[in-house]
mmCIF file of C-alpha atoms in Angstrom:
data_model
loop_
_atom_site.group_PDB
_atom_site.id
_atom_site.type_symbol
_atom_site.label_atom_id
_atom_site.label_comp_id
_atom_site.label_asym_id
_atom_site.label_seq_id
_atom_site.Cartn_x
_atom_site.Cartn_y
_atom_site.Cartn_z
ATOM 1 C CA MET J 552 12.958 -50.914 -2.301
ATOM 2 C CA SER J 553 13.095 -53.695 -0.782
ATOM 3 C CA SER J 554 9.936 -56.042 -0.211
ATOM 4 C CA VAL J 555 7.397 -54.861 3.081
ATOM 5 C CA PRO J 556 5.468 -57.688 4.684
ATOM 6 C CA LEU J 557 1.617 -57.192 4.404
ATOM 7 C CA ARG J 558 -0.653 -58.457 7.640
ATOM 8 C CA SER J 559 -4.329 -56.835 8.054
ATOM 9 C CA THR J 560 -4.888 -55.953 11.733
ATOM 10 C CA PRO J 561 -8.053 -55.385 13.669
ATOM 11 C CA LEU J 562 -9.937 -52.629 14.009
ATOM 12 C CA SER J 563 -11.588 -51.134 16.858
ATOM 13 C CA SER J 564 -14.341 -48.337 17.681
ATOM 14 C CA SER J 565 -12.586 -44.784 18.530
ATOM 15 C CA SER J 566 -15.372 -41.753 18.676
ATOM 16 C CA TYR J 567 -12.408 -39.118 18.132
ATOM 17 C CA LEU J 568 -12.054 -40.262 14.689
ATOM 18 C CA GLN J 569 -15.793 -38.974 14.539
ATOM 19 C CA ASP J 570 -14.390 -34.904 13.848
ATOM 20 C CA PRO J 571 -16.521 -33.596 11.192
ATOM 21 C CA ARG J 572 -13.859 -31.451 9.817
ATOM 22 C CA LEU J 573 -12.659 -34.908 8.938
ATOM 23 C CA SER J 574 -15.666 -36.920 7.938
ATOM 24 C CA ARG J 575 -14.545 -37.521 4.787
ATOM 25 C CA LEU J 576 -11.506 -38.807 5.180
ATOM 26 C CA PHE J 577 -12.479 -41.233 8.794
ATOM 27 C CA SER J 578 -14.205 -44.290 9.433
ATOM 28 C CA ALA J 579 -14.727 -44.212 13.164
ATOM 29 C CA SER J 580 -11.665 -46.758 14.436
ATOM 30 C CA SER J 581 -8.371 -46.464 16.230
ATOM 31 C CA ARG J 582 -5.607 -48.776 16.629
ATOM 32 C CA PRO J 583 -2.726 -48.075 19.139
ATOM 33 C CA SER J 584 0.973 -47.599 17.156
ATOM 34 C CA ASN J 585 3.552 -49.460 18.535
ATOM 35 C CA ARG J 586 7.250 -48.777 18.871
ATOM 36 C CA ALA J 587 10.215 -51.094 18.622
ATOM 37 C CA ALA J 588 13.172 -49.256 20.964
ATOM 38 C CA LEU J 589 15.921 -47.426 19.357
ATOM 39 C CA PRO J 590 19.445 -48.239 19.621
ATOM 40 C CA PRO J 591 22.151 -45.505 21.165
ATOM 41 C CA PHE J 592 23.216 -43.073 18.341
ATOM 42 C CA PRO J 593 26.964 -42.992 17.041
ATOM 43 C CA ARG J 594 29.009 -40.097 18.699
ATOM 44 C CA ILE J 595 30.590 -38.304 15.693
ATOM 45 C CA ARG J 596 32.516 -35.431 14.669
ATOM 46 C CA ALA J 597 31.230 -32.404 12.428
ATOM 47 C CA SER J 598 34.679 -32.575 10.658
ATOM 48 C CA ALA J 599 33.882 -36.204 10.036
ATOM 49 C CA ALA J 600 30.765 -35.827 7.420
ATOM 50 C CA GLY J 601 31.409 -36.899 4.415
ATOM 51 C CA GLY J 602 31.596 -33.994 1.912
ATOM 52 C CA PHE J 603 31.516 -30.883 3.772
ATOM 53 C CA SER J 604 34.657 -29.139 3.294
ATOM 54 C CA SER J 605 35.204 -25.587 5.176
ATOM 55 C CA SER J 606 37.417 -24.057 7.790
ATOM 56 C CA LEU J 607 36.147 -26.582 10.238
ATOM 57 C CA ASP J 608 39.521 -29.071 9.617
ATOM 58 C CA THR J 609 42.151 -26.079 10.302
ATOM 59 C CA GLY J 610 40.724 -23.601 13.012
ATOM 60 C CA ALA J 611 37.181 -21.613 13.997
ATOM 61 C CA THR J 612 33.789 -22.406 12.420
ATOM 62 C CA THR J 613 30.249 -22.013 13.102
ATOM 63 C CA GLU J 614 27.430 -24.018 14.168
ATOM 64 C CA LEU J 615 25.716 -23.626 11.030
ATOM 65 C CA ASP J 616 28.804 -24.466 9.464
ATOM 66 C CA ALA J 617 28.897 -27.627 11.339
ATOM 67 C CA VAL J 618 25.360 -28.727 11.575
ATOM 68 C CA SER J 619 24.959 -28.142 7.763
ATOM 69 C CA ALA J 620 27.542 -31.460 7.481
ATOM 70 C CA PHE J 621 24.760 -33.200 8.678
ATOM 71 C CA SER J 622 21.465 -32.066 7.118
ATOM 72 C CA HIS J 623 20.322 -29.354 5.078
ATOM 73 C CA ILE J 624 19.239 -26.616 6.930
ATOM 74 C CA VAL J 625 16.490 -24.186 5.275
ATOM 75 C CA PRO J 626 15.758 -20.946 6.377
ATOM 76 C CA ASP J 627 12.392 -20.617 8.081
ATOM 77 C CA THR J 628 11.446 -17.424 6.425
ATOM 78 C CA VAL J 629 8.672 -15.780 4.456
ATOM 79 C CA ILE J 630 10.737 -14.006 2.064
ATOM 80 C CA PHE J 631 13.302 -11.567 0.971
ATOM 81 C CA ASP J 632 15.803 -9.897 3.649
ATOM 82 C CA ASP J 633 17.293 -12.192 4.544
ATOM 83 C CA PHE J 634 18.156 -13.974 1.716
ATOM 84 C CA GLN J 635 21.666 -12.453 1.436
ATOM 85 C CA LYS J 636 21.940 -13.258 5.112
ATOM 86 C CA PHE J 637 20.681 -17.223 5.150
ATOM 87 C CA PRO J 638 20.411 -17.395 1.624
ATOM 88 C CA PRO J 639 18.002 -20.871 1.332
ATOM 89 C CA THR J 640 18.759 -24.122 -0.262
ATOM 90 C CA ALA J 641 14.829 -24.424 -1.847
ATOM 91 C CA ALA J 642 11.913 -22.132 -1.251
ATOM 92 C CA THR J 643 8.204 -23.037 -0.708
ATOM 93 C CA VAL J 644 5.500 -20.425 -2.911
ATOM 94 C CA SER J 645 2.171 -20.910 -0.991
ATOM 95 C CA SER J 646 -0.983 -18.508 -0.492
ATOM 96 C CA SER J 647 0.881 -17.370 2.405
ATOM 97 C CA LEU J 648 3.595 -15.708 0.718
ATOM 98 C CA LEU J 649 1.453 -14.232 -1.821
ATOM 99 C CA LEU J 650 -0.226 -12.658 1.139
ATOM 100 C CA GLY J 651 3.144 -10.821 2.016
ATOM 101 C CA ILE J 652 4.193 -9.983 -1.066
ATOM 102 C CA CYS J 653 1.067 -7.975 -1.605
ATOM 103 C CA SER J 654 1.883 -6.545 1.387
ATOM 104 C CA LEU J 655 5.486 -5.197 0.443
ATOM 105 C CA PRO J 656 6.589 -1.662 -2.420
ATOM 106 C CA ASP J 657 7.137 -3.025 -5.527
ATOM 107 C CA THR J 658 9.672 -6.226 -5.521
ATOM 108 C CA ILE J 659 10.836 -8.418 -8.273
ATOM 109 C CA PHE J 660 7.573 -11.065 -6.770
ATOM 110 C CA ARG J 661 5.088 -8.032 -6.881
ATOM 111 C CA ASN J 662 5.740 -7.725 -10.233
ATOM 112 C CA ALA J 663 5.224 -11.460 -10.776
ATOM 113 C CA VAL J 664 1.586 -11.536 -8.760
ATOM 114 C CA GLU J 665 0.798 -8.038 -11.401
ATOM 115 C CA MET J 666 1.642 -9.899 -14.444
ATOM 116 C CA ALA J 667 -0.575 -12.334 -13.368
ATOM 117 C CA LEU J 668 -3.535 -10.215 -12.522
ATOM 118 C CA GLY J 669 -3.035 -8.725 -16.239
ATOM 119 C CA ASP J 670 -2.933 -12.440 -17.794
ATOM 120 C CA SER J 671 -5.804 -12.276 -20.705
ATOM 121 C CA ALA J 672 -5.957 -16.256 -19.862
ATOM 122 C CA CYS J 673 -7.237 -15.134 -16.744
ATOM 123 C CA TYR J 674 -9.553 -11.940 -16.983
ATOM 124 C CA GLY J 675 -11.198 -13.139 -20.084
ATOM 125 C CA LEU J 676 -13.040 -15.756 -18.163
ATOM 126 C CA GLU J 677 -16.139 -14.781 -17.616
ATOM 127 C CA ASN J 678 -16.541 -16.926 -13.988
ATOM 128 C CA ILE J 679 -15.172 -15.463 -11.180
ATOM 129 C CA GLU J 680 -14.404 -18.384 -9.375
ATOM 130 C CA ALA J 681 -12.653 -19.610 -12.189
ATOM 131 C CA ARG J 682 -10.984 -16.418 -12.849
ATOM 132 C CA LEU J 683 -9.881 -15.531 -9.649
ATOM 133 C CA SER J 684 -8.243 -19.499 -9.915
ATOM 134 C CA CYS J 685 -6.571 -19.134 -12.637
ATOM 135 C CA PHE J 686 -5.096 -15.995 -11.138
ATOM 136 C CA THR J 687 -3.810 -17.790 -8.123
ATOM 137 C CA ASN J 688 -2.669 -20.679 -10.026
ATOM 138 C CA LYS J 689 -0.695 -17.708 -12.315
ATOM 139 C CA ALA J 690 0.880 -15.681 -9.378
ATOM 140 C CA LEU J 691 1.842 -18.939 -7.543
ATOM 141 C CA VAL J 692 3.861 -19.882 -10.790
ATOM 142 C CA ASN J 693 5.389 -16.755 -11.273
ATOM 143 C CA VAL J 694 6.830 -16.441 -7.899
ATOM 144 C CA GLY J 695 8.022 -19.581 -8.231
ATOM 145 C CA GLY J 696 9.479 -19.333 -11.569
ATOM 146 C CA GLU J 697 11.366 -16.533 -10.106
ATOM 147 C CA LEU J 698 12.450 -18.287 -6.643
ATOM 148 C CA ALA J 699 13.646 -21.172 -9.080
ATOM 149 C CA LYS J 700 16.141 -18.672 -10.225
ATOM 150 C CA MET J 701 17.237 -17.973 -6.571
ATOM 151 C CA VAL J 702 17.731 -20.745 -5.295
ATOM 152 C CA PRO J 703 19.853 -24.406 -5.972
ATOM 153 C CA GLY J 704 17.241 -26.914 -4.575
ATOM 154 C CA ARG J 705 13.025 -27.453 -5.620
ATOM 155 C CA VAL J 706 10.839 -24.871 -4.993
ATOM 156 C CA SER J 707 7.724 -26.545 -3.768
ATOM 157 C CA THR J 708 4.629 -24.988 -4.847
ATOM 158 C CA GLU J 709 1.168 -25.409 -2.652
ATOM 159 C CA VAL J 710 -1.629 -27.223 -3.936
ATOM 160 C CA ASP J 711 -5.206 -25.734 -2.926
ATOM 161 C CA ALA J 712 -6.188 -27.487 0.315
ATOM 162 C CA ARG J 713 -9.626 -27.434 -0.701
ATOM 163 C CA LEU J 714 -8.720 -29.967 -2.825
ATOM 164 C CA ALA J 715 -7.714 -32.174 0.223
ATOM 165 C CA TYR J 716 -10.567 -34.601 0.299
ATOM 166 C CA ASP J 717 -10.438 -34.743 -3.767
ATOM 167 C CA THR J 718 -7.717 -36.724 -5.119
ATOM 168 C CA GLN J 719 -8.687 -36.685 -8.745
ATOM 169 C CA GLY J 720 -8.866 -32.485 -8.523
ATOM 170 C CA ILE J 721 -5.444 -32.774 -6.503
ATOM 171 C CA ILE J 722 -4.177 -34.672 -9.393
ATOM 172 C CA LYS J 723 -6.285 -31.731 -11.918
ATOM 173 C CA LYS J 724 -4.649 -28.941 -10.338
ATOM 174 C CA VAL J 725 -0.737 -30.184 -10.134
ATOM 175 C CA HIS J 726 -1.626 -30.771 -14.111
ATOM 176 C CA ASP J 727 -2.380 -27.316 -13.917
ATOM 177 C CA LEU J 728 0.613 -25.657 -12.122
ATOM 178 C CA MET J 729 3.100 -28.157 -14.225
ATOM 179 C CA LYS J 730 1.671 -26.359 -18.131
ATOM 180 C CA LEU J 731 1.927 -23.101 -16.384
ATOM 181 C CA TYR J 732 5.777 -23.778 -15.043
ATOM 182 C CA ASP J 733 6.885 -25.704 -18.730
ATOM 183 C CA ASN J 734 5.467 -22.047 -20.167
ATOM 184 C CA VAL J 735 7.960 -19.910 -18.150
ATOM 185 C CA GLY J 736 10.564 -22.376 -18.588
ATOM 186 C CA VAL J 737 10.957 -24.314 -15.298
ATOM 187 C CA PRO J 738 11.676 -27.628 -15.860
ATOM 188 C CA PRO J 739 10.126 -30.379 -13.288
ATOM 189 C CA GLU J 740 12.929 -31.561 -11.850
ATOM 190 C CA ARG J 741 13.175 -28.046 -10.196
ATOM 191 C CA ILE J 742 9.583 -28.295 -8.754
ATOM 192 C CA LEU J 743 7.489 -30.045 -5.648
ATOM 193 C CA TYR J 744 3.790 -30.145 -5.527
ATOM 194 C CA LYS J 745 2.560 -29.311 -1.697
ATOM 195 C CA ILE J 746 -0.305 -31.841 -1.201
ATOM 196 C CA PRO J 747 -1.879 -32.441 2.486
ATOM 197 C CA SER J 748 -1.242 -35.625 4.435
ATOM 198 C CA THR J 749 -5.131 -36.419 3.830
ATOM 199 C CA TRP J 750 -5.915 -40.232 2.778
ATOM 200 C CA GLN J 751 -7.094 -38.748 -0.832
ATOM 201 C CA GLY J 752 -3.807 -36.297 -0.889
ATOM 202 C CA ILE J 753 -1.711 -39.747 -0.347
ATOM 203 C CA GLU J 754 -3.587 -41.491 -2.957
ATOM 204 C CA ALA J 755 -2.696 -38.289 -5.176
ATOM 205 C CA SER J 756 1.144 -38.063 -4.678
ATOM 206 C CA ARG J 757 1.235 -42.241 -5.461
ATOM 207 C CA LEU J 758 -0.647 -41.676 -9.249
ATOM 208 C CA LEU J 759 1.735 -38.423 -9.611
ATOM 209 C CA GLU J 760 5.014 -40.077 -8.591
ATOM 210 C CA SER J 761 3.870 -43.362 -10.557
ATOM 211 C CA GLU J 762 3.908 -40.415 -13.691
ATOM 212 C CA GLY J 763 7.852 -39.073 -12.320
ATOM 213 C CA ILE J 764 6.184 -36.138 -10.684
ATOM 214 C CA GLN J 765 7.699 -35.047 -7.423
ATOM 215 C CA THR J 766 5.199 -34.449 -4.837
ATOM 216 C CA HIS J 767 5.690 -33.278 -1.041
ATOM 217 C CA LEU J 768 3.660 -34.691 1.354
ATOM 218 C CA THR J 769 2.670 -32.361 4.506
ATOM 219 C CA PHE J 770 0.792 -31.734 8.308
ATOM 220 C CA VAL J 771 1.697 -35.619 8.875
ATOM 221 C CA TYR J 772 1.438 -36.041 12.829
ATOM 222 C CA SER J 773 1.583 -39.729 13.061
ATOM 223 C CA PHE J 774 3.576 -42.412 12.351
ATOM 224 C CA ALA J 775 0.753 -44.086 9.767
ATOM 225 C CA GLN J 776 0.982 -41.062 8.043
ATOM 226 C CA ALA J 777 4.734 -40.834 7.266
ATOM 227 C CA ALA J 778 4.741 -44.596 6.460
ATOM 228 C CA ALA J 779 1.650 -44.247 3.922
ATOM 229 C CA ALA J 780 3.334 -41.193 2.443
ATOM 230 C CA ALA J 781 6.637 -43.835 1.925
ATOM 231 C CA GLN J 782 5.114 -46.022 0.710
ATOM 232 C CA ALA J 783 2.830 -43.522 -1.943
ATOM 233 C CA GLY J 784 6.560 -43.296 -2.925
ATOM 234 C CA ALA J 785 6.054 -38.785 -2.232
ATOM 235 C CA SER J 786 9.092 -37.621 -2.717
ATOM 236 C CA VAL J 787 9.454 -35.244 0.573
ATOM 237 C CA ILE J 788 6.981 -36.205 3.776
ATOM 238 C CA GLN J 789 6.837 -32.838 6.260
ATOM 239 C CA ILE J 790 6.597 -33.441 9.879
ATOM 240 C CA PHE J 791 6.034 -30.650 12.389
ATOM 241 C CA VAL J 792 7.783 -31.332 15.496
ATOM 242 C CA GLY J 793 7.244 -28.690 17.463
ATOM 243 C CA ARG J 794 3.433 -28.903 16.798
ATOM 244 C CA LEU J 795 3.307 -32.023 18.395
ATOM 245 C CA ARG J 796 5.100 -30.853 21.304
ATOM 246 C CA ASP J 797 2.236 -27.730 21.340
ATOM 247 C CA TRP J 798 -0.353 -30.194 21.314
ATOM 248 C CA ALA J 799 0.621 -32.491 24.327
ATOM 249 C CA ARG J 800 0.984 -29.698 26.673
ATOM 250 C CA HIS J 801 -2.467 -29.546 26.573
ATOM 251 C CA HIS J 802 -3.978 -32.937 25.575
ATOM 252 C CA ALA J 803 -4.010 -36.331 26.334
ATOM 253 C CA GLY J 804 -5.289 -39.887 25.247
ATOM 254 C CA ASP J 805 -3.522 -39.972 21.972
ATOM 255 C CA PRO J 806 -1.510 -43.330 22.612
ATOM 256 C CA GLU J 807 0.902 -42.485 20.124
ATOM 257 C CA ILE J 808 2.406 -39.549 21.771
ATOM 258 C CA ASP J 809 1.349 -41.384 25.616
ATOM 259 C CA ALA J 810 3.901 -44.076 24.433
ATOM 260 C CA SER J 811 6.551 -41.771 23.309
ATOM 261 C CA ILE J 812 6.238 -39.429 26.713
ATOM 262 C CA GLY J 813 6.423 -42.896 28.802
ATOM 263 C CA ARG J 814 9.774 -43.438 27.479
ATOM 264 C CA GLY J 815 10.836 -40.064 28.193
ATOM 265 C CA GLU J 816 11.022 -38.755 24.661
ATOM 266 C CA ASP J 817 9.995 -36.037 23.436
ATOM 267 C CA PRO J 818 6.685 -36.801 21.257
ATOM 268 C CA GLY J 819 7.643 -34.094 17.407
ATOM 269 C CA LEU J 820 11.464 -35.776 17.957
ATOM 270 C CA SER J 821 10.268 -39.046 18.237
ATOM 271 C CA LEU J 822 7.985 -39.065 15.433
ATOM 272 C CA VAL J 823 10.760 -37.940 13.355
ATOM 273 C CA THR J 824 13.360 -40.116 14.676
ATOM 274 C CA LYS J 825 10.707 -43.713 13.866
ATOM 275 C CA SER J 826 9.515 -42.310 10.280
ATOM 276 C CA TYR J 827 13.368 -41.675 9.005
ATOM 277 C CA ASN J 828 14.111 -45.327 10.456
ATOM 278 C CA TYR J 829 11.213 -47.154 9.034
ATOM 279 C CA ILE J 830 11.646 -44.981 5.589
ATOM 280 C CA HIS J 831 15.932 -45.988 5.766
ATOM 281 C CA LYS J 832 15.204 -49.539 6.920
ATOM 282 C CA ASN J 833 11.873 -50.498 4.322
ATOM 283 C CA GLY J 834 14.444 -48.667 1.081
ATOM 284 C CA TYR J 835 11.905 -45.791 0.409
ATOM 285 C CA LYS J 836 13.082 -42.918 -1.432
ATOM 286 C CA SER J 837 11.117 -40.563 0.013
ATOM 287 C CA LYS J 838 13.210 -37.871 2.180
ATOM 288 C CA LEU J 839 11.948 -36.454 5.660
ATOM 289 C CA MET J 840 11.812 -32.514 6.421
ATOM 290 C CA ALA J 841 11.320 -31.683 10.255
ATOM 291 C CA ALA J 842 9.411 -28.716 10.491
ATOM 292 C CA ALA J 843 8.682 -26.823 13.670
ATOM 293 C CA VAL J 844 11.948 -27.078 14.756
ATOM 294 C CA ARG J 845 11.524 -24.715 17.920
ATOM 295 C CA ASN J 846 15.222 -24.318 19.288
ATOM 296 C CA LYS J 847 19.308 -25.780 18.715
ATOM 297 C CA GLN J 848 18.098 -28.052 20.865
ATOM 298 C CA ASP J 849 15.877 -29.332 18.575
ATOM 299 C CA LEU J 850 17.433 -29.183 15.787
ATOM 300 C CA PHE J 851 20.858 -30.566 17.284
ATOM 301 C CA SER J 852 18.440 -33.768 18.114
ATOM 302 C CA LEU J 853 17.659 -34.423 14.453
ATOM 303 C CA LEU J 854 21.200 -33.813 12.840
ATOM 304 C CA GLY J 855 20.566 -36.733 10.292
ATOM 305 C CA VAL J 856 17.548 -35.882 8.734
ATOM 306 C CA ASP J 857 17.280 -34.848 5.352
ATOM 307 C CA TYR J 858 15.677 -31.034 6.280
ATOM 308 C CA ILE J 859 15.613 -29.140 8.649
ATOM 309 C CA ILE J 860 13.658 -26.339 8.454
ATOM 310 C CA ALA J 861 14.892 -23.470 11.389
ATOM 311 C CA PRO J 862 13.858 -20.363 12.307
ATOM 312 C CA LEU J 863 16.065 -17.541 11.927
ATOM 313 C CA LYS J 864 16.306 -16.791 14.986
ATOM 314 C CA VAL J 865 17.886 -20.380 15.671
ATOM 315 C CA LEU J 866 19.658 -19.605 12.911
ATOM 316 C CA GLN J 867 21.141 -16.715 13.518
ATOM 317 C CA SER J 868 22.162 -18.264 16.743
ATOM 318 C CA LEU J 869 23.996 -20.981 15.375
ATOM 319 C CA LYS J 870 25.788 -18.672 12.827
ATOM 320 C CA GLU J 871 27.125 -16.717 15.917
ATOM 321 C CA SER J 872 28.460 -19.525 17.635
ATOM 322 C CA ILE J 873 32.021 -20.730 17.130
ATOM 323 C CA THR J 874 33.535 -23.898 17.655
ATOM 324 C CA THR J 875 36.752 -25.759 16.780
ATOM 325 C CA PRO J 876 37.520 -29.260 16.458
ATOM 326 C CA ASP J 877 40.151 -29.461 19.281
ATOM 327 C CA GLU J 878 36.778 -28.781 22.002
ATOM 328 C CA LYS J 879 35.341 -31.056 24.123
ATOM 329 C CA PHE J 880 31.720 -30.535 22.353
ATOM 330 C CA SER J 881 31.444 -32.679 19.010
ATOM 331 C CA PHE J 882 28.178 -32.868 17.281
ATOM 332 C CA VAL J 883 26.448 -35.871 17.383
ATOM 333 C CA ARG J 884 24.620 -37.970 14.154
ATOM 334 C CA ARG J 885 21.124 -38.664 15.342
ATOM 335 C CA LEU J 886 19.388 -40.140 11.904
ATOM 336 C CA SER J 887 21.622 -42.433 10.052
ATOM 337 C CA PRO J 888 20.505 -45.056 6.689
ATOM 338 C CA GLN J 889 23.407 -47.357 9.436
ATOM 339 C CA SER J 890 21.123 -46.833 12.505
ATOM 340 C CA ALA J 891 18.023 -47.333 10.820
ATOM 341 C CA ASN J 892 18.735 -50.970 9.552
ATOM 342 C CA THR J 893 19.191 -52.056 13.037
ATOM 343 C CA CYS J 894 16.245 -51.265 14.063
ATOM 344 C CA ASN J 895 13.045 -53.169 14.765
ATOM 345 C CA PHE J 896 9.133 -52.549 13.630
ATOM 346 C CA THR J 897 6.062 -54.591 14.845
ATOM 347 C CA GLN J 898 4.130 -56.041 12.906
ATOM 348 C CA GLU J 899 1.239 -53.702 12.373
ATOM 349 C CA ASP J 900 3.721 -51.007 11.895
ATOM 350 C CA LEU J 901 5.057 -52.849 9.076
ATOM 351 C CA ILE J 902 1.126 -53.184 7.299
ATOM 352 C CA LYS J 903 -0.058 -52.263 3.047
ATOM 353 C CA TRP J 904 -1.360 -48.958 4.594
ATOM 354 C CA ASP J 905 -5.156 -47.981 3.158
ATOM 355 C CA GLN J 906 -7.542 -45.799 3.921
ATOM 356 C CA ARG J 907 -9.185 -47.438 6.501
ATOM 357 C CA SER J 908 -5.662 -48.623 8.219
ATOM 358 C CA LEU J 909 -5.047 -45.369 8.492
ATOM 359 C CA ALA J 910 -8.188 -44.180 10.519
ATOM 360 C CA ALA J 911 -8.132 -46.594 12.546
ATOM 361 C CA ALA J 912 -3.835 -45.648 13.496
ATOM 362 C CA MET J 913 -4.803 -41.901 13.642
ATOM 363 C CA GLY J 914 -4.899 -41.057 17.094
ATOM 364 C CA PRO J 915 -6.359 -37.017 18.650
ATOM 365 C CA ALA J 916 -3.477 -35.216 17.878
ATOM 366 C CA SER J 917 -2.856 -36.163 14.415
ATOM 367 C CA VAL J 918 -6.918 -35.609 13.332
ATOM 368 C CA ASP J 919 -6.729 -32.038 15.689
ATOM 369 C CA LEU J 920 -3.545 -30.684 13.820
ATOM 370 C CA LEU J 921 -4.457 -32.314 11.019
ATOM 371 C CA ALA J 922 -7.817 -30.184 10.747
ATOM 372 C CA SER J 923 -6.617 -26.896 11.816
ATOM 373 C CA GLY J 924 -3.593 -27.001 9.384
ATOM 374 C CA LEU J 925 -6.589 -27.381 6.506
ATOM 375 C CA GLU J 926 -8.423 -25.170 8.325
ATOM 376 C CA GLY J 927 -5.193 -22.450 8.292
ATOM 377 C CA TYR J 928 -4.484 -23.016 4.266
ATOM 378 C CA VAL J 929 -8.000 -23.068 3.144
ATOM 379 C CA ASN J 930 -8.740 -19.444 5.001
ATOM 380 C CA GLN J 931 -5.030 -18.313 3.696
ATOM 381 C CA ALA J 932 -6.291 -19.521 -0.287
ATOM 382 C CA LYS J 933 -9.667 -17.585 0.347
ATOM 383 C CA ARG J 934 -7.983 -14.360 1.503
ATOM 384 C CA VAL J 935 -5.661 -14.778 -1.756
ATOM 385 C CA GLU J 936 -8.618 -14.571 -3.658
ATOM 386 C CA ASP J 937 -10.428 -12.042 -1.662
ATOM 387 C CA LEU J 938 -7.519 -9.445 -2.338
ATOM 388 C CA PHE J 939 -6.836 -10.378 -6.377
ATOM 389 C CA GLU J 940 -10.626 -9.505 -6.520
ATOM 390 C CA LYS J 941 -10.354 -6.506 -5.719
ATOM 391 C CA ILE J 942 -7.344 -4.837 -6.462
ATOM 392 C CA TRP J 943 -7.823 -6.696 -10.308
ATOM 393 C CA PRO J 944 -6.710 -4.872 -12.803
ATOM 394 C CA PRO J 945 -3.806 -3.796 -11.210
ATOM 395 C CA PRO J 946 -2.609 -0.012 -12.565
ATOM 396 C CA ASN J 947 -0.603 -0.701 -14.715
ATOM 397 C CA VAL J 948 -3.168 -3.387 -16.100
#
């Protein structure tokens, strides 16, 4: 990893960081983000991508085949019915997924949940909170173990969002989940641990990665979060493109978003581009994941990023669209390590990020979206526990 110049930056007061939802994370300070101009992207035919082999070289192929030459395309589906149609390369197990499983008829996943609810190590616990936490951990891992058999890539496992401001709590939870995965025979290299990108979550990621444990930092809505996550050594950094665009449609006053709009850029796509270039120019190991992609144009604009989570309607459109090598249309690789190396970053971008500088750099969009994301995850975790309390023990226990 290349060295990064360090420089302290002055901090100024800002009222939006007084959001009580994030009071444990932030101090009342802010700093606008400056961007370097990005170079033009080379136009590359899809058939030129290394390692890609299909009918593209000899005849018609689909747009889905073509874009898959540049980025790992991950279906944004909760589960089940679309596995054969769009086989996922990776998967995520979460509270939301557990709720979906419990609403469906018998499946291997439903059986995995019921096996968790019948685990003697959990139902022997007298404390109800500890028992429900044990059930949830077991269910996540049992389902994650089944998913690991179905996908070639890694399974990302959600860490309880109620621990988002507790570094040691996150680390303990990850260690507990690791032991359970070991018990069901899933090796560590197949698992990511999905952690919210609060400062405490980023610090937990740094400590876990130093142990060789792979982390997936989510709810990244600002360059400061992405840069801090890269410096922490997070294995995967997830940016929600469409959510930033939605925020910008109804709000103003975020320096980073206002600057991207002033340049005529989409704020979500702009954040992915800058973060990708920062990671590659500075030699960080992190892989970047673009989520909340809303349409094919979003996806085309992100080609070259490591992972793109695409909705099923977008995947269906790509699969139904045929292209041939001799067509005038050619796909464009928007992001590449080569183009990243030509980018320039300000000294403010290249600081060593800490809790205070992160709080200073996060604008109202990232504060609002992080808080709402955490609230949603916490609510889902509570719903799972409420459901488990009602249906425990399952009928076959």
